Structures are given as structure tokens and as C-alpha cells.
């Protein structure tokens, strides 16, 4: 089965109209879900795919932006759905429509243990993000039999929209599994770091036309005879 997810922002008003979903009885016995449509429905014999709306749900949703500038400089508008698993929906592929336009497909895991399920509504070019290496910090030096490699980045974000936005930013520093190799962060601008995988998360709020900068600085120390790849 394939479903459709219609997303409307909090300030959009959509006029309600009758559909087959208004005349559908949903029966769930713990194993199967049965939809009984109480009105006759004509299916044209034209060989084309026809869709019948069998259920319409209002799911509490919040919106923010998400970006991993190390991989992609664009910000993605995210719809965060709460309590989706409470509606006895089957997991499956879903088409996503935002403000009446198709924005892509996703696999909707309605059996997820997470209370919030996030869906991407596409890129937003009004959020400008750059990630540049700090040249006067990024260097390599030798201390005794140790090599020290310093890395630094400046992440700049600008909100060109005419409203306040919340942005979740993700970056990452290396994690050493070798006791002879040390990875130390010196500056993460108040980010929340996961020491097991090196991921750093920032949640920032930007007013209209506001810009903010974040610093990421860390260094790696290792013996001269150790070869470090992809760092």
C-alpha cells in the first residue's frame, strides 16, 4: 500500500470539503486494518490508476530547518510529526505534498519507537550557510616524536527570510579508536557533542536578516610512525 502525506504550515488555512474519508469506518483488530467505505464509489474503466481517500488525519506538527554543511550547504525545511504511531497506520512508502505541490517520496515508518518522525519538505535557498577552513589555525607541527594536526572551521548562517527560523546544524570531528591517537576539541561554540561518534549538534534561532557564526576547532596528536588517513 502507498499513502500520501499532506503538510500545511501553521498559517495555511485549507477549506474542508467532504470526501470518501468522511464516510469511512476504520476497524483495527490488532493484526489487520480494515477500511469500510459507506458510500458507493465509481471506478472508471479507463486503465488509469485511481485513488480513493479512505482516511484523513490531523497530526500535531512543528517546523524547523536542518543542515549538515560538511556534506551539503543547503538547509532543509523539516516537518516534525508527533504521535504518528498512535493511529494504527501501516509502514510503507508515502508521497509528500506541501502546500498542494509534490515534494517527493519517503518511507514512513509508523512503527518507529521515536515519538517524533521528521519529514523533509525540500531545500530552502533563503537560508544561506557557508563552512570555511580557518587558514591561520589549520596546520601541522612536530613536537618530539608526536605530530600535531590542527583543524578549524567557521560556519556562517544567514536568515534571508522575513520571519524567525530555528535551525539544527550538524557537524562532526574524528573519533580515535587507537589509544596512541588523541583527538581533542578546543572550540565548538556551545554545541552538544556526542563523544562516542564525534557528532556535534547546534540548535540556533535566527531573526529575519540575522547572521550568526560558529567556530569548530580541534587537533589530532599521533606518533610519527602512525599514518592517519582521511583526517
Coordinates of C-alpha atoms in Angstrom, one line a residue:
X1 CA 0.0 0.0 0.0
X2 CA 1.1 3.6 -0.6
X3 CA -0.1 6.6 1.2
X4 CA 0.0 10.4 0.8
X5 CA 1.1 12.9 3.5
X6 CA -0.3 16.4 3.1
X7 CA 1.6 19.0 5.0
X8 CA 0.2 22.5 5.6
X9 CA 2.2 25.1 7.6
X10 CA 0.6 26.6 10.7
X11 CA -0.5 29.7 8.9
X12 CA -2.1 28.0 6.0
X13 CA -5.9 27.6 6.1
X14 CA -7.3 24.8 3.9
X15 CA -11.1 24.7 3.3
X16 CA -12.6 21.5 4.5
X17 CA -14.7 19.5 1.9
X18 CA -16.5 16.2 2.0
X19 CA -14.6 13.2 0.6
X20 CA -14.8 9.4 0.9
X21 CA -12.7 9.7 4.0
X22 CA -15.7 11.3 5.8
X23 CA -17.7 8.1 5.1
X24 CA -15.1 5.5 6.0
X25 CA -15.2 3.3 9.1
X26 CA -11.8 2.1 10.3
X27 CA -11.7 -1.3 12.1
X28 CA -8.5 -2.5 13.8
X29 CA -8.3 -5.9 15.4
X30 CA -4.7 -5.8 16.5
X31 CA -3.4 -7.6 13.4
X32 CA -5.3 -6.2 10.3
X33 CA -6.7 -2.8 9.5
X34 CA -10.0 -2.8 7.6
X35 CA -11.5 0.3 5.9
X36 CA -15.2 0.1 5.1
X37 CA -16.4 2.9 2.8
X38 CA -20.1 3.5 3.5
X39 CA -20.9 5.2 0.1
X40 CA -20.9 3.9 -3.5
X41 CA -17.8 4.8 -5.4
X42 CA -17.4 4.7 -9.2
X43 CA -14.1 3.4 -10.6
X44 CA -13.6 4.5 -14.3
X45 CA -12.7 1.6 -16.6
X46 CA -10.0 3.6 -18.4
X47 CA -7.0 1.6 -17.4
X48 CA -5.6 4.5 -15.3
X49 CA -4.7 4.4 -11.6
X50 CA -7.4 5.8 -9.4
X51 CA -7.1 6.9 -5.8
X52 CA -9.7 6.8 -3.1
X53 CA -9.2 8.9 0.1
X54 CA -10.0 6.5 3.0
X55 CA -8.6 8.4 6.0
X56 CA -7.7 12.0 6.8
X57 CA -5.8 12.7 10.0
X58 CA -4.6 15.9 11.7
X59 CA -1.2 15.3 13.2
X60 CA 0.5 17.8 15.5
X61 CA 3.4 19.2 13.6
X62 CA 6.3 21.6 14.2
X63 CA 8.7 23.0 11.7
X64 CA 12.4 23.8 11.7
X65 CA 15.4 23.6 9.4
X66 CA 18.2 21.0 9.3
X67 CA 21.6 21.1 7.7
X68 CA 24.9 19.2 7.6
X69 CA 27.1 21.9 6.0
X70 CA 30.1 19.5 5.9
X71 CA 28.1 17.4 3.3
X72 CA 25.6 19.9 1.9
X73 CA 25.5 23.7 2.3
X74 CA 21.7 23.9 1.9
X75 CA 19.1 24.0 4.7
X76 CA 16.2 21.6 4.5
X77 CA 12.7 22.5 5.8
X78 CA 11.6 19.7 8.2
X79 CA 8.1 18.8 9.3
X80 CA 8.3 17.0 12.7
X81 CA 5.2 14.9 13.3
X82 CA 4.2 13.9 16.8
X83 CA 2.3 10.8 17.8
X84 CA 2.1 9.3 14.4
X85 CA 2.3 5.8 15.8
X86 CA -1.0 6.3 17.7
X87 CA -3.1 6.0 14.6
X88 CA -2.7 2.3 13.6
X89 CA -1.1 3.2 10.2
X90 CA 0.9 0.6 8.3
X91 CA 4.5 1.3 7.5
X92 CA 5.1 2.0 3.8
X93 CA 6.0 4.4 1.0
X94 CA 4.4 7.8 1.1
X95 CA 4.1 10.7 -1.3
X96 CA 4.7 14.0 0.4
X97 CA 2.7 17.1 -0.7
X98 CA 3.5 20.6 0.7
X99 CA 1.1 23.5 0.1
X100 CA -0.5 21.4 -2.7
X101 CA 2.7 20.5 -4.5
X102 CA 4.5 17.2 -4.5
X103 CA 7.9 17.4 -2.9
X104 CA 9.0 13.8 -3.1
X105 CA 8.6 10.3 -1.6
X106 CA 9.7 8.8 1.7
X107 CA 9.3 5.5 3.7
X108 CA 7.0 6.3 6.6
X109 CA 8.0 4.0 9.5
X110 CA 4.8 4.3 11.6
X111 CA 6.1 1.6 13.9
X112 CA 9.1 3.6 15.0
X113 CA 9.8 3.9 18.7
X114 CA 10.6 7.5 18.2
X115 CA 7.8 9.9 19.4
X116 CA 8.7 12.4 16.7
X117 CA 9.1 11.5 13.0
X118 CA 10.7 14.1 10.7
X119 CA 10.0 14.5 7.0
X120 CA 12.0 16.7 4.7
X121 CA 9.9 19.2 2.7
X122 CA 12.9 20.2 0.5
X123 CA 15.6 22.8 0.3
X124 CA 15.2 26.4 1.3
X125 CA 17.6 28.8 -0.5
X126 CA 16.6 31.6 1.8
X127 CA 18.9 30.1 4.5
X128 CA 22.5 30.8 3.5
X129 CA 25.2 28.6 5.0
X130 CA 28.9 28.5 4.5
X131 CA 31.6 26.3 6.1
X132 CA 35.2 27.6 5.5
X133 CA 38.5 26.4 6.8
X134 CA 40.4 28.8 9.2
X135 CA 43.7 29.0 7.4
X136 CA 45.7 30.6 10.2
X137 CA 44.6 27.8 12.5
X138 CA 44.7 24.7 10.3
X139 CA 48.3 23.5 10.3
X140 CA 50.6 20.6 11.2
X141 CA 53.6 20.7 13.6
X142 CA 56.0 18.2 15.2
X143 CA 56.5 18.0 19.0
X144 CA 59.2 15.5 19.9
X145 CA 58.1 12.2 18.4
X146 CA 54.5 13.4 18.1
X147 CA 52.7 15.1 15.2
X148 CA 50.0 17.6 16.0
X149 CA 47.4 18.5 13.3
X150 CA 45.1 21.4 13.9
X151 CA 41.9 21.9 12.1
X152 CA 39.5 24.8 12.3
X153 CA 36.3 25.8 10.5
X154 CA 33.9 28.8 10.6
X155 CA 30.3 28.0 9.9
X156 CA 28.3 31.1 9.0
X157 CA 24.5 31.1 8.8
X158 CA 22.2 33.9 7.5
X159 CA 18.4 34.0 7.5
X160 CA 17.2 35.9 4.4
X161 CA 13.5 35.1 5.2
X162 CA 11.1 37.7 6.7
X163 CA 10.3 35.5 9.7
X164 CA 12.2 33.9 12.6
X165 CA 13.5 30.4 11.9
X166 CA 15.0 27.6 14.0
X167 CA 17.9 25.7 12.5
X168 CA 19.5 22.4 13.6
X169 CA 23.1 22.2 12.4
X170 CA 25.2 19.0 12.5
X171 CA 29.0 18.7 12.1
X172 CA 31.5 16.1 13.2
X173 CA 35.1 15.6 14.5
X174 CA 37.1 12.4 14.1
X175 CA 36.9 9.8 16.9
X176 CA 40.0 7.7 17.7
X177 CA 39.8 4.0 18.4
X178 CA 43.6 3.9 18.9
X179 CA 45.0 4.7 22.4
X180 CA 48.1 6.3 20.7
X181 CA 46.0 8.8 18.8
X182 CA 44.3 11.7 20.6
X183 CA 41.5 13.9 19.2
X184 CA 40.8 17.0 21.3
X185 CA 38.3 19.7 20.5
X186 CA 39.2 23.2 21.5
X187 CA 36.1 25.2 20.4
X188 CA 32.6 24.1 19.4
X189 CA 30.7 27.3 20.1
X190 CA 28.3 25.8 22.7
X191 CA 27.4 22.8 20.6
X192 CA 26.3 19.5 22.1
X193 CA 29.0 16.8 21.3
X194 CA 28.5 13.0 21.3
X195 CA 31.8 11.6 22.4
X196 CA 31.1 8.2 21.0
X197 CA 30.8 9.3 17.4
X198 CA 32.1 12.8 17.4
X199 CA 28.8 14.4 16.2
X200 CA 28.2 18.0 17.2
X201 CA 24.7 19.5 17.2
X202 CA 23.7 23.1 17.4
X203 CA 20.2 24.5 17.6
X204 CA 20.1 28.2 16.8
X205 CA 17.3 30.7 16.3
X206 CA 17.7 33.4 13.6
X207 CA 15.6 36.6 13.4
X208 CA 14.8 38.0 9.9
X209 CA 18.0 39.0 8.1
X210 CA 20.1 37.9 11.1
X211 CA 23.5 36.2 10.7
X212 CA 25.4 34.0 13.2
X213 CA 28.9 32.4 13.2
X214 CA 30.0 29.2 14.8
X215 CA 33.6 28.0 15.4
X216 CA 34.8 24.4 15.2
X217 CA 38.4 23.8 16.3
X218 CA 40.1 20.5 17.1
X219 CA 43.5 18.9 16.9
X220 CA 44.9 15.4 16.4
X221 CA 48.1 14.1 18.1
X222 CA 49.7 10.9 17.0
X223 CA 53.2 9.3 16.8
X224 CA 55.3 9.9 13.8
X225 CA 55.1 6.3 12.8
X226 CA 51.3 6.3 12.7
X227 CA 49.7 7.1 9.4
X228 CA 46.4 9.0 9.6
X229 CA 44.1 8.8 6.6
X230 CA 41.1 10.9 5.7
X231 CA 41.6 13.3 8.6

